[in-house]
PDB file of C-alpha atoms in Angstrom:
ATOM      1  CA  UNK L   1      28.710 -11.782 136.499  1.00  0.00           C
ATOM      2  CA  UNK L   2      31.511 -10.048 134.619  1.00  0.00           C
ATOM      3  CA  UNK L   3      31.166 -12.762 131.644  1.00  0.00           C
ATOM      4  CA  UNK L   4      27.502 -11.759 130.899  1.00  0.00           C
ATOM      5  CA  UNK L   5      28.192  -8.376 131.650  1.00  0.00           C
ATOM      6  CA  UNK L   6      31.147  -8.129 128.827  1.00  0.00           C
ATOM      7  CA  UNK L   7      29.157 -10.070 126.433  1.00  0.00           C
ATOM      8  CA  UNK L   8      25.681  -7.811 126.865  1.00  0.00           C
ATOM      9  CA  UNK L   9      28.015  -4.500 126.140  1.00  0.00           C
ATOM     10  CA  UNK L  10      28.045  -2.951 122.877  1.00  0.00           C
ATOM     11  CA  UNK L  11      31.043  -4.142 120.341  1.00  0.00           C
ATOM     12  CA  UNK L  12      33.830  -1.728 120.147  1.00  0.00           C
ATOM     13  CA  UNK L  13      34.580   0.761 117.393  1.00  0.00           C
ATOM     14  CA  UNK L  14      37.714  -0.096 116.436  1.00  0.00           C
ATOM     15  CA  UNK L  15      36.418  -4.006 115.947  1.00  0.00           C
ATOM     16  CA  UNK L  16      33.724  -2.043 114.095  1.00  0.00           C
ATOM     17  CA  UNK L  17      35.666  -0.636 111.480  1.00  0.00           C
ATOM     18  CA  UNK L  18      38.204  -3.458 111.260  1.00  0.00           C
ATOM     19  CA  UNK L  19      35.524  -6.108 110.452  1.00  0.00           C
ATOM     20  CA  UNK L  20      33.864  -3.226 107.897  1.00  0.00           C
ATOM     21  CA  UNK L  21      37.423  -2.856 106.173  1.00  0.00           C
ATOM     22  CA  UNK L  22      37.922  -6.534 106.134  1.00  0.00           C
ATOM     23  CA  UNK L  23      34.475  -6.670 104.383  1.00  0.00           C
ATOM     24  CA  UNK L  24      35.160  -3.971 101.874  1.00  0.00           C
ATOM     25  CA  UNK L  25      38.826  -5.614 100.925  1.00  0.00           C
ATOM     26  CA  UNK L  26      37.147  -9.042 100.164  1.00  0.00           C
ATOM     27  CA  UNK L  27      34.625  -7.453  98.401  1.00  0.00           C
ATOM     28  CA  UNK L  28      37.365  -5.762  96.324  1.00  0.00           C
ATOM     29  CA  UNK L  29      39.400  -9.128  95.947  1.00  0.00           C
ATOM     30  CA  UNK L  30      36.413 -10.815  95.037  1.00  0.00           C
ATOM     31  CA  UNK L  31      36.037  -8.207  92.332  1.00  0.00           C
ATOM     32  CA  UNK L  32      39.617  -8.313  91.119  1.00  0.00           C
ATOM     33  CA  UNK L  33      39.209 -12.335  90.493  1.00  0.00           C
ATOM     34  CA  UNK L  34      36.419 -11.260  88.128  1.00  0.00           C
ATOM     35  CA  UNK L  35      37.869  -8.688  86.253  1.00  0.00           C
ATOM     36  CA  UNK L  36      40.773 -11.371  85.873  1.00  0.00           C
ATOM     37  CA  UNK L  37      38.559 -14.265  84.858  1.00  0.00           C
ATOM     38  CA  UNK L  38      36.764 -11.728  82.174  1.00  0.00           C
ATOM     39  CA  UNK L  39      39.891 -10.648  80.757  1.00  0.00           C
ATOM     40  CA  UNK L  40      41.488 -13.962  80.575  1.00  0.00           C
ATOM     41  CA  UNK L  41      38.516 -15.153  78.189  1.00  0.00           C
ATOM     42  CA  UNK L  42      39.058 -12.244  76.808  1.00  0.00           C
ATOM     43  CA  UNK L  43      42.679 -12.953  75.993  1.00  0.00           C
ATOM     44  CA  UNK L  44      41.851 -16.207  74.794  1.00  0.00           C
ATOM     45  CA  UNK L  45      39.272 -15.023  71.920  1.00  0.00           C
ATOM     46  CA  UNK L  46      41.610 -12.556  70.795  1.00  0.00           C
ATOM     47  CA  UNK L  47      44.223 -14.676  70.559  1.00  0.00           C
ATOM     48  CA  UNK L  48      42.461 -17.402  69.136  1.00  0.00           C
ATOM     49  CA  UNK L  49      42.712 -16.539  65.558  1.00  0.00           C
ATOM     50  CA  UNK L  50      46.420 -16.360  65.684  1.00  0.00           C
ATOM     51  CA  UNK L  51      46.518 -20.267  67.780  1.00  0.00           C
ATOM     52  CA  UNK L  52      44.159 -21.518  65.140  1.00  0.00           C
ATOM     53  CA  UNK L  53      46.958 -20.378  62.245  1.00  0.00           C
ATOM     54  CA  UNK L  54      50.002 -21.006  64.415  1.00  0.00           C
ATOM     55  CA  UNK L  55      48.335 -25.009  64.557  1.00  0.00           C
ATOM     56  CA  UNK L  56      47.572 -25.116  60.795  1.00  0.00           C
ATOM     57  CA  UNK L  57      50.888 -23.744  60.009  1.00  0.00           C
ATOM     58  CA  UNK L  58      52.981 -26.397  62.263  1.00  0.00           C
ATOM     59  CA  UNK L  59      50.646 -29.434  60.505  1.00  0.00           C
ATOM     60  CA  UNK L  60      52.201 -28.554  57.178  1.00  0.00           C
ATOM     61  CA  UNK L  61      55.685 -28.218  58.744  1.00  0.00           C
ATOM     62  CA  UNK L  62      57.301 -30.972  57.579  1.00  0.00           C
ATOM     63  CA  UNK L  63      56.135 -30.063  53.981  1.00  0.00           C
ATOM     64  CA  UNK L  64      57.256 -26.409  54.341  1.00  0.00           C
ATOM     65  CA  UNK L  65      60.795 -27.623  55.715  1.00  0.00           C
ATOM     66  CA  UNK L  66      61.415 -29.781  52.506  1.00  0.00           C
ATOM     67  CA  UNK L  67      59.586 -27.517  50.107  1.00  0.00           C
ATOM     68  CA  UNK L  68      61.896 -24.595  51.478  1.00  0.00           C
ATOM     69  CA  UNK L  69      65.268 -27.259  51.464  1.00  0.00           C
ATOM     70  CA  UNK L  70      64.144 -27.488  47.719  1.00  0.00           C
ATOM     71  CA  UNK L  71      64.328 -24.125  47.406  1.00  0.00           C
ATOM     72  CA  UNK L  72      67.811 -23.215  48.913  1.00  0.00           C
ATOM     73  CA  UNK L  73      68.588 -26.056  47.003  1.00  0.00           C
ATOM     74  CA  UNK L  74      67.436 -24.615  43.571  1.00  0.00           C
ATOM     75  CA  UNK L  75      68.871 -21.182  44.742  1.00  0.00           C
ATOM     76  CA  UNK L  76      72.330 -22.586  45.631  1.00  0.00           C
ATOM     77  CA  UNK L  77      72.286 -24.365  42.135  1.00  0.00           C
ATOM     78  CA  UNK L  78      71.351 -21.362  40.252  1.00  0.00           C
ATOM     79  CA  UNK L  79      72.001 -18.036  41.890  1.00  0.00           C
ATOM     80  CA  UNK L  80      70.865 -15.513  38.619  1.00  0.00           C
ATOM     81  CA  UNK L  81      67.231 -17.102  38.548  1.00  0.00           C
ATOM     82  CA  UNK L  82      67.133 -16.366  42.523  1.00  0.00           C
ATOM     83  CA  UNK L  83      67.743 -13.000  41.916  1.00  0.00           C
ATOM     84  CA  UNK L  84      65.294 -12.825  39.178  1.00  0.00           C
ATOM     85  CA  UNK L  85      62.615 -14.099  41.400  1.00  0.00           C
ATOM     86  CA  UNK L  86      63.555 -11.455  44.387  1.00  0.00           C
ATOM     87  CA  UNK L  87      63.261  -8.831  41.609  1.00  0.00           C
ATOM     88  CA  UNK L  88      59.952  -9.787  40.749  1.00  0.00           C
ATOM     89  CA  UNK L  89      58.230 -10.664  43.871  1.00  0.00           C
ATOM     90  CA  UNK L  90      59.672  -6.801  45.331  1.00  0.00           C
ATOM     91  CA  UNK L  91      58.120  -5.394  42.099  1.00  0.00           C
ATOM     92  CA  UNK L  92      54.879  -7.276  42.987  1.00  0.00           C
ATOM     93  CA  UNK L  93      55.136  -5.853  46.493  1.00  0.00           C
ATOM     94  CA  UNK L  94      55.297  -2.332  45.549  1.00  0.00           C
ATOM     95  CA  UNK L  95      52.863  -3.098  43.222  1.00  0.00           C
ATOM     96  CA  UNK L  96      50.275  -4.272  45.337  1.00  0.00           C
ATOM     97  CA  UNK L  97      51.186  -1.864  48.112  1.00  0.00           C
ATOM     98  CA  UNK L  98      50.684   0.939  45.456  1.00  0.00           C
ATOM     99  CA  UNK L  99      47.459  -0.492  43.984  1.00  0.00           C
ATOM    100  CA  UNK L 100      45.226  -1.114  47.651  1.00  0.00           C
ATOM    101  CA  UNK L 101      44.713   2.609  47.885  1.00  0.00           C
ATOM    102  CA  UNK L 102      43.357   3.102  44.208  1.00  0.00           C
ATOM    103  CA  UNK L 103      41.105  -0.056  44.869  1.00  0.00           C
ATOM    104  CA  UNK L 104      40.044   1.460  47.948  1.00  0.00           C
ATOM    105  CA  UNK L 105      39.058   5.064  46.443  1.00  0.00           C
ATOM    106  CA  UNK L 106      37.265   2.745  43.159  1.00  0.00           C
ATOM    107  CA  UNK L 107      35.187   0.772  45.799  1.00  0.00           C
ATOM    108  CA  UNK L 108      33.893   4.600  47.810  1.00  0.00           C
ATOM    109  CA  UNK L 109      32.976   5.698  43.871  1.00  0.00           C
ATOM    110  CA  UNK L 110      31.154   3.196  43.193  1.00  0.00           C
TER     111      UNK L 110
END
């Protein structure tokens, strides 16, 4: 008779709130593994732009690698023209760098 009598009483409080806070920290796992899943894609489309180029760019590596050797070669072989070319390609740096603003400020006129 105590069996049926234990089982027909009312469940205690603390087993209560222990199965409610188990239920509330599952539910907030559960939501975690979302969040993680949605920033993971996330991750992946914003970093797919740079994969994309990183790919192209190792395809043409070889080429690169004996285009550059050619280059080092040249450069070892004549140092003055080297130095030419620096010249020029930090003049066409500043150049550009000085001429996106005014492009920018022609483009609002018109």
């Amino acid at each position: 008779m105590t069996d049926t009598a234990t089982s027909r009483l009312p469940a205690r409080r603390a087993d209560v709130d222990r199965t409610d806070h188990k239920a509330r920290l599952e539910a907030a796992i559960e939501q975690q593994r979302i969040d993680i899943l949605v920033e993971a894609s996330r991750w992946r489309e914003a970093g797919h732009y740079l994969d994309d180029g990183w790919h192209k760019l190792m395809q043409a590596r070889t080429p690169l690698l004996i285009g550059g050797g050619l280059l080092l070669y040249r450069g070892i072989r004549h140092p003055a023209s080297v130095a030419r070319l620096a010249r020029r390609l930090v003049a066409g740096a500043l150049l550009v760098s000085r001429a996106r603003p005014l492009l920018r400020l022609i483009r609002r006129v018109t």
